[in-house]
Coordinates of C-alpha atoms in Angstrom, one line a residue:
Chain A
M16 CA 56.0 43.7 -133.6
T17 CA 56.9 45.6 -130.4
G18 CA 55.1 44.2 -127.3
R19 CA 52.9 46.3 -125.1
L20 CA 51.3 45.5 -121.8
T21 CA 48.1 47.2 -120.8
I22 CA 46.5 46.6 -117.4
A23 CA 42.9 47.6 -117.9
G24 CA 39.8 48.0 -115.7
L25 CA 36.6 46.8 -117.1
G26 CA 34.4 48.5 -114.5
P27 CA 32.0 46.7 -112.2
G28 CA 30.0 44.9 -114.9
G29 CA 27.7 47.1 -116.9
E30 CA 28.9 47.8 -120.5
G31 CA 28.0 51.4 -120.2
L32 CA 30.7 51.7 -117.6
V33 CA 33.6 50.5 -119.8
T34 CA 35.7 53.5 -120.8
P35 CA 36.4 54.2 -124.5
E36 CA 40.2 53.9 -124.0
V37 CA 39.8 50.4 -122.5
T38 CA 37.5 49.4 -125.4
A39 CA 40.2 50.7 -127.8
A40 CA 42.9 48.7 -126.0
L41 CA 40.9 45.5 -126.2
A42 CA 40.2 46.1 -129.9
D43 CA 43.9 46.4 -130.6
A44 CA 45.0 43.4 -128.4
T45 CA 46.5 40.1 -129.5
D46 CA 46.1 38.5 -126.1
V47 CA 43.8 39.0 -123.1
V48 CA 44.8 37.7 -119.8
G49 CA 42.8 37.5 -116.6
Y50 CA 40.5 35.8 -114.1
I51 CA 37.9 33.6 -115.9
P52 CA 34.8 35.7 -115.4
Y53 CA 36.5 38.9 -116.5
V54 CA 38.1 37.4 -119.6
S55 CA 34.7 36.0 -120.5
R56 CA 33.4 39.6 -120.7
V57 CA 35.7 40.3 -123.7
A58 CA 34.1 39.3 -127.0
D59 CA 35.8 36.7 -129.1
R60 CA 37.3 37.8 -132.4
V61 CA 39.8 36.6 -135.0
G62 CA 43.3 37.4 -134.0
L63 CA 42.6 37.6 -130.2
T64 CA 43.8 34.8 -127.9
K65 CA 42.1 34.6 -124.5
H66 CA 44.0 33.3 -121.5
A67 CA 41.6 32.8 -118.6
S68 CA 42.9 31.5 -115.3
D69 CA 41.4 30.8 -111.9
N70 CA 41.4 32.9 -108.8
R71 CA 44.5 33.2 -106.5
V72 CA 47.1 32.7 -109.3
E73 CA 47.7 36.4 -109.8
I74 CA 51.5 36.1 -109.9
D75 CA 51.5 33.2 -112.3
R76 CA 49.1 35.2 -114.5
S77 CA 51.3 38.3 -114.3
N78 CA 54.4 36.3 -115.3
H79 CA 52.5 34.9 -118.2
A80 CA 51.4 38.3 -119.4
L81 CA 54.9 39.8 -119.1
T82 CA 56.4 36.8 -121.0
L83 CA 53.9 37.3 -123.8
T84 CA 54.7 41.0 -123.9
A85 CA 58.4 40.3 -124.0
E86 CA 57.7 38.1 -127.0
G87 CA 56.3 41.1 -128.8
R88 CA 52.5 40.6 -128.3
R89 CA 50.0 43.3 -127.4
V90 CA 48.6 42.0 -124.1
V91 CA 45.7 43.4 -122.1
V92 CA 45.4 42.1 -118.5
V93 CA 41.8 42.7 -117.4
S94 CA 40.5 43.4 -114.0
S95 CA 37.0 44.1 -112.8
G96 CA 36.4 47.7 -111.5
D97 CA 39.7 49.7 -111.4
P98 CA 42.9 47.6 -111.9
G99 CA 44.7 49.5 -109.2
V100 CA 42.2 48.7 -106.4
F101 CA 42.7 45.2 -104.9
A102 CA 43.2 44.0 -108.4
M103 CA 45.9 43.1 -111.0
A104 CA 48.1 46.2 -111.3
S105 CA 50.0 45.6 -108.1
A106 CA 50.3 41.8 -108.9
V107 CA 51.9 42.6 -112.3
F108 CA 54.4 45.1 -110.7
E109 CA 55.3 42.5 -108.1
A110 CA 56.1 40.1 -110.9
L111 CA 57.9 42.7 -112.8
E112 CA 60.1 43.6 -109.9
D113 CA 61.0 40.0 -109.2
G114 CA 61.4 39.1 -112.9
P115 CA 64.2 39.4 -115.5
E116 CA 65.8 42.9 -115.7
T117 CA 64.8 43.2 -119.4
W118 CA 61.1 43.3 -118.4
R119 CA 61.7 46.8 -117.1
D120 CA 62.1 48.0 -120.7
L121 CA 58.7 46.9 -121.7
E122 CA 56.0 49.5 -122.5
I123 CA 53.4 49.1 -119.7
N124 CA 50.3 51.2 -119.2
V125 CA 47.6 51.1 -116.6
L126 CA 44.1 52.2 -117.7
P127 CA 41.8 53.2 -114.9
G128 CA 38.2 52.0 -114.6
V129 CA 35.1 52.8 -112.7
S130 CA 35.7 51.1 -109.4
A131 CA 33.2 48.9 -107.7
M132 CA 33.3 51.2 -104.6
F133 CA 32.3 54.3 -106.6
A134 CA 29.7 52.4 -108.7
A135 CA 28.1 51.1 -105.4
A136 CA 28.3 54.6 -103.8
A137 CA 26.6 56.1 -106.9
R138 CA 23.7 53.6 -106.6
A139 CA 23.2 54.3 -102.9
G140 CA 23.5 58.1 -103.3
A141 CA 26.8 59.6 -102.1
P142 CA 28.0 57.8 -98.9
L143 CA 31.6 58.5 -99.8
G144 CA 31.1 62.2 -100.3
H145 CA 33.4 63.2 -97.5
D146 CA 36.8 61.6 -96.4
F147 CA 36.8 57.9 -96.6
C148 CA 38.9 54.7 -96.7
A149 CA 38.9 51.4 -98.5
I150 CA 39.9 48.2 -96.7
N151 CA 40.2 44.7 -98.2
L152 CA 38.7 42.4 -95.5
S153 CA 40.3 39.3 -96.8
D154 CA 43.1 37.9 -94.6
N155 CA 44.7 35.9 -97.5
L156 CA 47.5 38.4 -97.9
K157 CA 47.7 40.2 -94.5
P158 CA 47.3 39.3 -90.8
W159 CA 43.8 39.5 -89.3
T160 CA 45.1 41.7 -86.5
L161 CA 46.0 44.4 -89.1
I162 CA 42.5 44.3 -90.4
E163 CA 41.1 44.9 -86.9
K164 CA 43.6 47.6 -86.2
R165 CA 42.6 49.5 -89.4
L166 CA 38.9 49.1 -88.7
R167 CA 39.3 50.7 -85.3
L168 CA 41.5 53.6 -86.6
A169 CA 39.2 54.2 -89.5
V170 CA 36.2 54.5 -87.2
E171 CA 38.3 56.8 -84.8
A172 CA 39.1 59.0 -87.8
D173 CA 35.3 59.0 -88.7
F174 CA 36.0 57.9 -92.3
A175 CA 33.2 56.4 -94.3
C176 CA 34.6 52.9 -95.3
A177 CA 34.3 50.8 -98.4
F178 CA 35.0 47.1 -97.6
Y179 CA 36.1 44.8 -100.4
N180 CA 35.9 41.0 -100.2
P181 CA 33.8 40.9 -97.0
R182 CA 33.1 37.2 -97.0
S183 CA 34.0 34.0 -98.7
K184 CA 33.4 30.3 -98.2
A185 CA 37.0 30.0 -97.0
R186 CA 36.5 32.7 -94.4
P187 CA 32.9 32.4 -93.2
E188 CA 33.6 33.9 -89.7
G189 CA 35.7 37.0 -90.7
F190 CA 32.8 39.3 -91.5
L191 CA 31.0 38.4 -88.3
R192 CA 34.1 39.5 -86.4
V193 CA 34.2 42.7 -88.5
L194 CA 30.6 43.5 -87.5
E195 CA 31.5 42.8 -83.9
V196 CA 34.4 45.2 -84.0
L197 CA 32.3 47.9 -85.7
A198 CA 29.5 47.4 -83.1
Q199 CA 32.0 48.2 -80.3
S200 CA 33.1 51.5 -81.8
C201 CA 30.1 52.8 -83.8
E202 CA 26.6 53.9 -82.6
P203 CA 23.9 51.3 -83.3
E204 CA 22.1 53.5 -85.9
R205 CA 25.3 53.9 -88.1
L206 CA 24.2 53.3 -91.7
I207 CA 25.7 50.3 -93.6
T208 CA 25.0 49.5 -97.2
F209 CA 25.4 46.1 -98.9
A210 CA 25.8 46.6 -102.6
R211 CA 25.8 43.3 -104.6
A212 CA 26.7 42.9 -108.2
V213 CA 26.2 46.6 -109.0
S214 CA 25.5 47.5 -112.6
T215 CA 24.6 43.9 -113.5
S216 CA 21.2 42.2 -113.8
E217 CA 21.7 40.7 -110.4
E218 CA 22.2 44.1 -108.6
V219 CA 20.7 44.3 -105.1
L220 CA 21.2 47.2 -102.7
T221 CA 20.3 47.1 -99.0
T222 CA 20.9 49.8 -96.4
V223 CA 20.3 49.1 -92.7
P224 CA 21.4 50.5 -89.3
L225 CA 24.5 48.7 -88.1
I226 CA 22.6 47.0 -85.3
E227 CA 20.5 45.1 -88.0
A228 CA 23.5 44.1 -90.1
K229 CA 24.0 40.3 -90.4
P230 CA 27.0 38.5 -91.9
E231 CA 24.9 36.7 -94.5
M232 CA 24.0 40.1 -96.0
A233 CA 27.4 39.9 -97.7
D234 CA 29.1 37.5 -100.1
M235 CA 32.2 37.8 -102.3
R236 CA 30.2 39.8 -104.9
T237 CA 29.2 42.4 -102.3
L238 CA 30.8 45.8 -101.7
V239 CA 30.0 47.0 -98.2
I240 CA 29.9 50.7 -97.4
L241 CA 29.9 51.8 -93.8
G242 CA 28.9 55.4 -93.3
S243 CA 30.7 57.9 -91.1
S244 CA 28.9 59.3 -88.0
R245 CA 27.5 62.0 -90.3
T246 CA 26.1 59.8 -93.1
R247 CA 22.3 60.4 -93.6
L248 CA 19.4 58.6 -95.2
I249 CA 16.6 60.4 -97.1
E250 CA 13.4 58.4 -97.3
R251 CA 11.4 58.5 -100.6
A252 CA 7.9 57.2 -101.2
G253 CA 8.0 54.3 -103.7
Q254 CA 11.7 54.8 -104.4
Q255 CA 14.9 53.5 -102.9
P256 CA 16.2 55.8 -100.1
I257 CA 19.2 58.0 -100.7
V258 CA 22.3 57.5 -98.5
Y259 CA 24.8 60.3 -98.5
T260 CA 27.5 61.9 -96.4
P261 CA 27.4 65.7 -96.2
R262 CA 30.5 67.6 -97.4
S263 CA 31.0 69.5 -94.2
V264 CA 31.8 68.9 -90.6
P265 CA 31.0 71.8 -88.3
E266 CA 33.6 73.2 -85.8
Chain B
M1369 CA 7.9 65.9 -120.1
T1370 CA 8.9 64.2 -116.9
G1371 CA 11.9 65.7 -115.3
R1372 CA 15.0 63.7 -114.6
L1373 CA 18.2 64.7 -112.7
T1374 CA 21.4 62.9 -113.5
I1375 CA 24.6 63.6 -111.5
A1376 CA 27.4 62.6 -113.8
G1377 CA 31.2 62.2 -113.5
L1378 CA 33.1 63.4 -116.6
G1379 CA 36.3 61.7 -115.4
P1380 CA 39.6 63.6 -114.9
G1381 CA 39.8 65.3 -118.3
G1382 CA 40.7 62.9 -121.1
E1383 CA 37.8 62.1 -123.5
G1384 CA 38.8 58.4 -123.5
L1385 CA 37.9 58.3 -119.8
V1386 CA 34.2 59.4 -120.2
T1387 CA 31.9 56.4 -119.8
P1388 CA 29.4 55.6 -122.5
E1389 CA 26.5 56.0 -120.0
V1390 CA 27.6 59.5 -119.2
T1391 CA 27.9 60.3 -122.9
A1392 CA 24.4 59.0 -123.5
A1393 CA 23.0 61.1 -120.6
L1394 CA 24.6 64.2 -122.0
A1395 CA 23.2 63.5 -125.4
D1396 CA 19.7 63.2 -124.0
A1397 CA 19.9 66.3 -121.7
T1398 CA 18.0 69.5 -122.0
D1399 CA 20.2 71.3 -119.4
V1400 CA 23.7 70.9 -118.2
V1401 CA 24.6 72.5 -114.8
G1402 CA 28.0 72.8 -113.2
Y1403 CA 31.2 74.6 -112.4
I1404 CA 32.4 76.6 -115.4
P1405 CA 35.4 74.5 -116.6
Y1406 CA 33.4 71.2 -116.4
V1407 CA 30.3 72.6 -118.3
S1408 CA 32.7 73.9 -120.9
R1409 CA 33.8 70.3 -121.6
V1410 CA 30.2 69.5 -122.9
A1411 CA 29.8 70.3 -126.6
D1412 CA 27.2 72.9 -127.6
R1413 CA 24.2 71.6 -129.5
V1414 CA 20.7 72.7 -130.4
G1415 CA 18.3 72.0 -127.6
L1416 CA 20.9 72.0 -124.9
T1417 CA 21.1 74.9 -122.4
K1418 CA 24.3 75.2 -120.4
H1419 CA 24.3 76.7 -116.9
A1420 CA 27.8 77.4 -115.8
S1421 CA 28.5 78.8 -112.3
D1422 CA 31.6 79.7 -110.3
N1423 CA 33.3 77.7 -107.6
R1424 CA 31.9 77.6 -104.0
V1425 CA 28.2 78.0 -105.0
E1426 CA 27.5 74.3 -104.9
I1427 CA 24.2 74.6 -103.0
D1428 CA 22.8 77.4 -105.2
R1429 CA 23.8 75.3 -108.2
S1430 CA 22.0 72.2 -106.7
N1431 CA 18.9 74.1 -106.0
H1432 CA 18.9 75.4 -109.5
A1433 CA 19.3 71.9 -110.9
L1434 CA 16.5 70.5 -108.7
T1435 CA 14.2 73.4 -109.7
L1436 CA 14.8 72.8 -113.4
T1437 CA 14.1 69.1 -112.9
A1438 CA 10.9 69.8 -111.0
E1439 CA 9.8 71.9 -114.0
G1440 CA 10.1 68.8 -116.2
R1441 CA 13.6 69.2 -117.7
R1442 CA 16.2 66.5 -118.2
V1443 CA 19.1 67.9 -116.2
V1444 CA 22.7 66.7 -116.0
V1445 CA 24.8 68.1 -113.2
V1446 CA 28.4 67.5 -114.2
S1447 CA 31.4 67.0 -112.0
S1448 CA 35.0 66.2 -112.8
G1449 CA 36.2 62.7 -111.9
D1450 CA 33.6 60.8 -109.9
P1451 CA 30.6 62.9 -108.8
G1452 CA 30.5 61.1 -105.4
V1453 CA 34.1 62.0 -104.4
F1454 CA 34.4 65.6 -103.0
A1455 CA 32.1 66.7 -105.8
M1456 CA 28.5 67.5 -106.6
A1457 CA 26.5 64.4 -105.5
S1458 CA 26.6 65.2 -101.8
A1459 CA 25.8 68.9 -102.5
V1460 CA 22.7 67.9 -104.5
F1461 CA 21.5 65.6 -101.7
E1462 CA 22.0 68.3 -99.1
A1463 CA 19.9 70.7 -101.2
L1464 CA 17.3 67.9 -101.7
E1465 CA 17.0 67.2 -98.0
D1466 CA 16.6 70.9 -97.2
G1467 CA 14.3 71.6 -100.1
P1468 CA 10.5 71.2 -100.8
E1469 CA 9.1 67.7 -99.9
T1470 CA 8.0 67.3 -103.6
W1471 CA 11.7 67.2 -104.7
R1472 CA 11.9 63.7 -103.1
D1473 CA 9.6 62.3 -105.8
L1474 CA 12.0 63.3 -108.6
E1475 CA 13.9 60.7 -110.6
I1476 CA 17.6 61.1 -109.6
N1477 CA 20.5 59.0 -110.8
V1478 CA 24.2 59.3 -110.0
L1479 CA 26.5 58.0 -112.8
P1480 CA 30.0 57.2 -111.5
G1481 CA 33.1 58.3 -113.3
V1482 CA 36.8 57.6 -113.4
S1483 CA 38.0 59.4 -110.3
A1484 CA 41.1 61.7 -110.3
M1485 CA 42.6 59.5 -107.6
F1486 CA 42.5 56.3 -109.6
A1487 CA 43.5 58.0 -112.8
A1488 CA 46.6 59.5 -111.0
A1489 CA 47.3 56.1 -109.4
A1490 CA 47.2 54.4 -112.8
R1491 CA 49.6 56.9 -114.3
A1492 CA 52.1 56.3 -111.3
G1493 CA 51.7 52.5 -111.3
A1494 CA 49.5 51.2 -108.5
P1495 CA 50.3 53.1 -105.3
L1496 CA 46.7 52.5 -104.1
G1497 CA 47.0 48.7 -104.6
H1498 CA 46.5 47.9 -100.9
D1499 CA 44.3 49.5 -98.2
F1500 CA 44.1 53.3 -98.6
C1501 CA 42.2 56.5 -97.7
A1502 CA 41.1 59.7 -99.4
I1503 CA 41.2 63.0 -97.5
N1504 CA 40.2 66.5 -98.8
L1505 CA 42.9 68.8 -97.4
S1506 CA 40.7 71.9 -97.8
D1507 CA 39.4 73.4 -94.5
N1508 CA 36.6 75.3 -96.2
L1509 CA 34.1 72.8 -94.9
K1510 CA 35.7 71.2 -91.8
P1511 CA 38.0 72.3 -89.0
W1512 CA 41.7 72.1 -89.6
T1513 CA 42.2 70.1 -86.4
L1514 CA 40.1 67.3 -87.9
I1515 CA 42.4 67.2 -91.0
E1516 CA 45.4 66.8 -88.8
K1517 CA 43.7 64.1 -86.7
R1518 CA 42.8 62.1 -89.8
L1519 CA 46.4 62.5 -91.2
R1520 CA 47.9 61.1 -88.0
L1521 CA 45.4 58.2 -87.8
A1522 CA 45.8 57.4 -91.5
V1523 CA 49.5 57.1 -91.1
E1524 CA 49.1 55.0 -87.9
A1525 CA 46.8 52.7 -89.9
D1526 CA 49.5 52.6 -92.6
F1527 CA 47.0 53.5 -95.3
A1528 CA 48.3 54.9 -98.6
C1529 CA 46.6 58.3 -98.9
A1530 CA 45.1 60.2 -101.8
F1531 CA 44.9 63.9 -101.0
Y1532 CA 42.4 66.2 -102.8
N1533 CA 42.6 70.0 -102.9
P1534 CA 46.1 70.2 -101.4
R1535 CA 46.6 73.9 -101.9
S1536 CA 44.9 77.0 -103.1
K1537 CA 45.7 80.7 -103.2
A1538 CA 43.3 81.2 -100.2
R1539 CA 45.2 78.6 -98.2
P1540 CA 48.8 78.8 -99.1
E1541 CA 50.1 77.6 -95.7
G1542 CA 47.9 74.5 -95.2
F1543 CA 49.9 72.1 -97.3
L1544 CA 53.1 73.1 -95.7
R1545 CA 51.5 72.1 -92.4
V1546 CA 50.4 68.8 -93.9
L1547 CA 53.9 68.0 -94.9
E1548 CA 55.2 68.9 -91.4
V1549 CA 52.6 66.5 -89.8
L1550 CA 53.6 63.7 -92.2
A1551 CA 57.3 64.3 -91.6
Q1552 CA 56.6 63.7 -87.9
S1553 CA 55.0 60.4 -88.4
C1554 CA 56.5 58.9 -91.6
E1555 CA 60.1 57.8 -92.4
P1556 CA 61.9 60.3 -94.6
E1557 CA 62.1 58.0 -97.6
R1558 CA 58.3 57.5 -97.7
L1559 CA 57.2 58.0 -101.4
I1560 CA 54.9 60.8 -102.3
T1561 CA 53.6 61.4 -105.8
F1562 CA 52.3 64.8 -107.2
A1563 CA 50.0 64.2 -110.1
R1564 CA 48.9 67.3 -111.9
A1565 CA 46.1 67.5 -114.5
V1566 CA 46.2 63.8 -115.2
S1567 CA 44.9 62.7 -118.7
T1568 CA 45.1 66.3 -120.0
S1569 CA 47.8 67.9 -122.2
E1570 CA 49.2 69.5 -119.1
E1571 CA 49.8 66.3 -117.2
V1572 CA 52.9 66.2 -115.0
L1573 CA 53.8 63.4 -112.6
T1574 CA 56.6 63.7 -110.0
T1575 CA 57.5 61.2 -107.3
V1576 CA 60.0 62.0 -104.5
P1577 CA 60.8 60.8 -101.0
L1578 CA 58.8 62.7 -98.5
I1579 CA 61.9 64.6 -97.2
E1580 CA 62.2 66.2 -100.6
A1581 CA 58.5 67.2 -100.9
K1582 CA 57.9 71.0 -101.1
P1583 CA 54.5 72.8 -100.8
E1584 CA 55.0 74.4 -104.2
M1585 CA 54.9 70.9 -105.9
A1586 CA 51.1 71.0 -105.5
D1587 CA 48.4 73.3 -106.6
M1588 CA 44.6 73.0 -106.9
R1589 CA 44.9 70.8 -110.0
T1590 CA 47.2 68.4 -108.2
L1591 CA 46.2 65.1 -106.7
V1592 CA 48.8 64.0 -104.1
I1593 CA 49.3 60.3 -103.3
L1594 CA 51.3 59.4 -100.2
G1595 CA 52.5 55.8 -100.2
S1596 CA 52.2 53.4 -97.3
S1597 CA 55.3 52.2 -95.5
R1598 CA 55.4 49.4 -98.0
T1599 CA 55.0 51.4 -101.2
R1600 CA 57.9 50.7 -103.6
L1601 CA 59.5 52.3 -106.7
I1602 CA 60.8 50.4 -109.7
E1603 CA 63.4 52.4 -111.7
R1604 CA 63.4 52.1 -115.5
A1605 CA 65.9 53.4 -118.0
G1606 CA 64.5 56.1 -120.1
Q1607 CA 61.0 55.7 -118.8
Q1608 CA 59.1 57.0 -115.8
P1609 CA 59.5 54.9 -112.7
I1610 CA 56.7 52.7 -111.5
V1611 CA 55.3 53.4 -108.0
Y1612 CA 53.2 50.6 -106.5
T1613 CA 52.1 49.1 -103.2
P1614 CA 52.3 45.3 -102.9
R1615 CA 49.1 43.5 -102.2
S1616 CA 50.4 41.7 -99.1
V1617 CA 51.6 42.5 -95.6
P1618 CA 53.6 39.7 -94.0
E1619 CA 52.8 38.5 -90.5

């Protein structure tokens, strides 16, 4: 058997958002490797071994997946959302680059998925309908000063912004600081959307002006979208409002 | 019949990248509305009327879709990639906001798709694996000075960048100017990937150092990804190289 490594995005949670090519890769796999809640989304079946690991061991997990592949197994590394967005694809390639030279001969494919940011944007309307950026607010892997610098430059560029990992128990104060930085550079009525657990039964969406945003509106399952200065809200009677960014910027 | 408007992303081209919820929406539609090449991706069937229109008539198309919905039809507006990324969702909401008040009572859903940027990134490896931005390089709907400003700020923030609509017959000189701006602010070995028609039979991927990038490497079917200063390339014998951005930035 020739080994094959597939790094696949499961989408944000809803089964209707898993692409057919990811479903096919999982059906053909001998081994699934990933963070516990994502591996648990893959149905058990005869011939499939599931390797679930805890958070923050991405390099160990990648080495394990590459080792299994080198042994000839058909391995799928699963990520939530898209595997290339603050997820497992970069971790696997870091491990590959630091690992045995022979790993470079392995067949490796990345299968894109519906990202949390675009699923959240779709539920809100189209807040990312013009130029935008995505920033991971966790300072586990980069200095906090860089996060603040990027926030300020993103607002200066008038990008809409998708924020990943806004808040965790280990970093309760970070998102408060983010809101303070944004308050210094954005107008108070700037729209900000908190999209929690999009496409699951626990989905909650809330859009408020920035001046009303509170740190506790976000947790680690929340994707936060800050509008640009041109992002608008359409009120609707008895329905959730629509948040969208127009396609054009006048001269 | 109660009308319903669904704004759906077909993904970048490959049928394995169309989500099940989009497939289901198309199966239930009475009308499909969109740009000619995207509407032609939807199979003909009895009971389905296809309304294909040319490029640059997005607001007319949106008004048409909203009118059909108000008449009680089940309309799907199709976009390539994700409908919220430089695509039809914002256009529909612009038309909705400017249209009759009664349109606000319509049932409207946006169904996310696999975006061209993440499909291209997956094929290259994981160049968007750290903070990144997305910029539409067309100046049809915004001033050119704003594009240049955003390019400079994006490089200053050290974002990886996904560039949509790099070049067209109507704007042959724009992408040359983009490369000049980037050359002024990036090191010459900065990696840049040209991903054309990803997930179709015409897919071509090319990664070069910025100093070797030429305007003619891009056309309107090309998604361009500029790496950050930390983006790396792993060479592989007999296989395409892997381009990825590590997850971390050291202090």
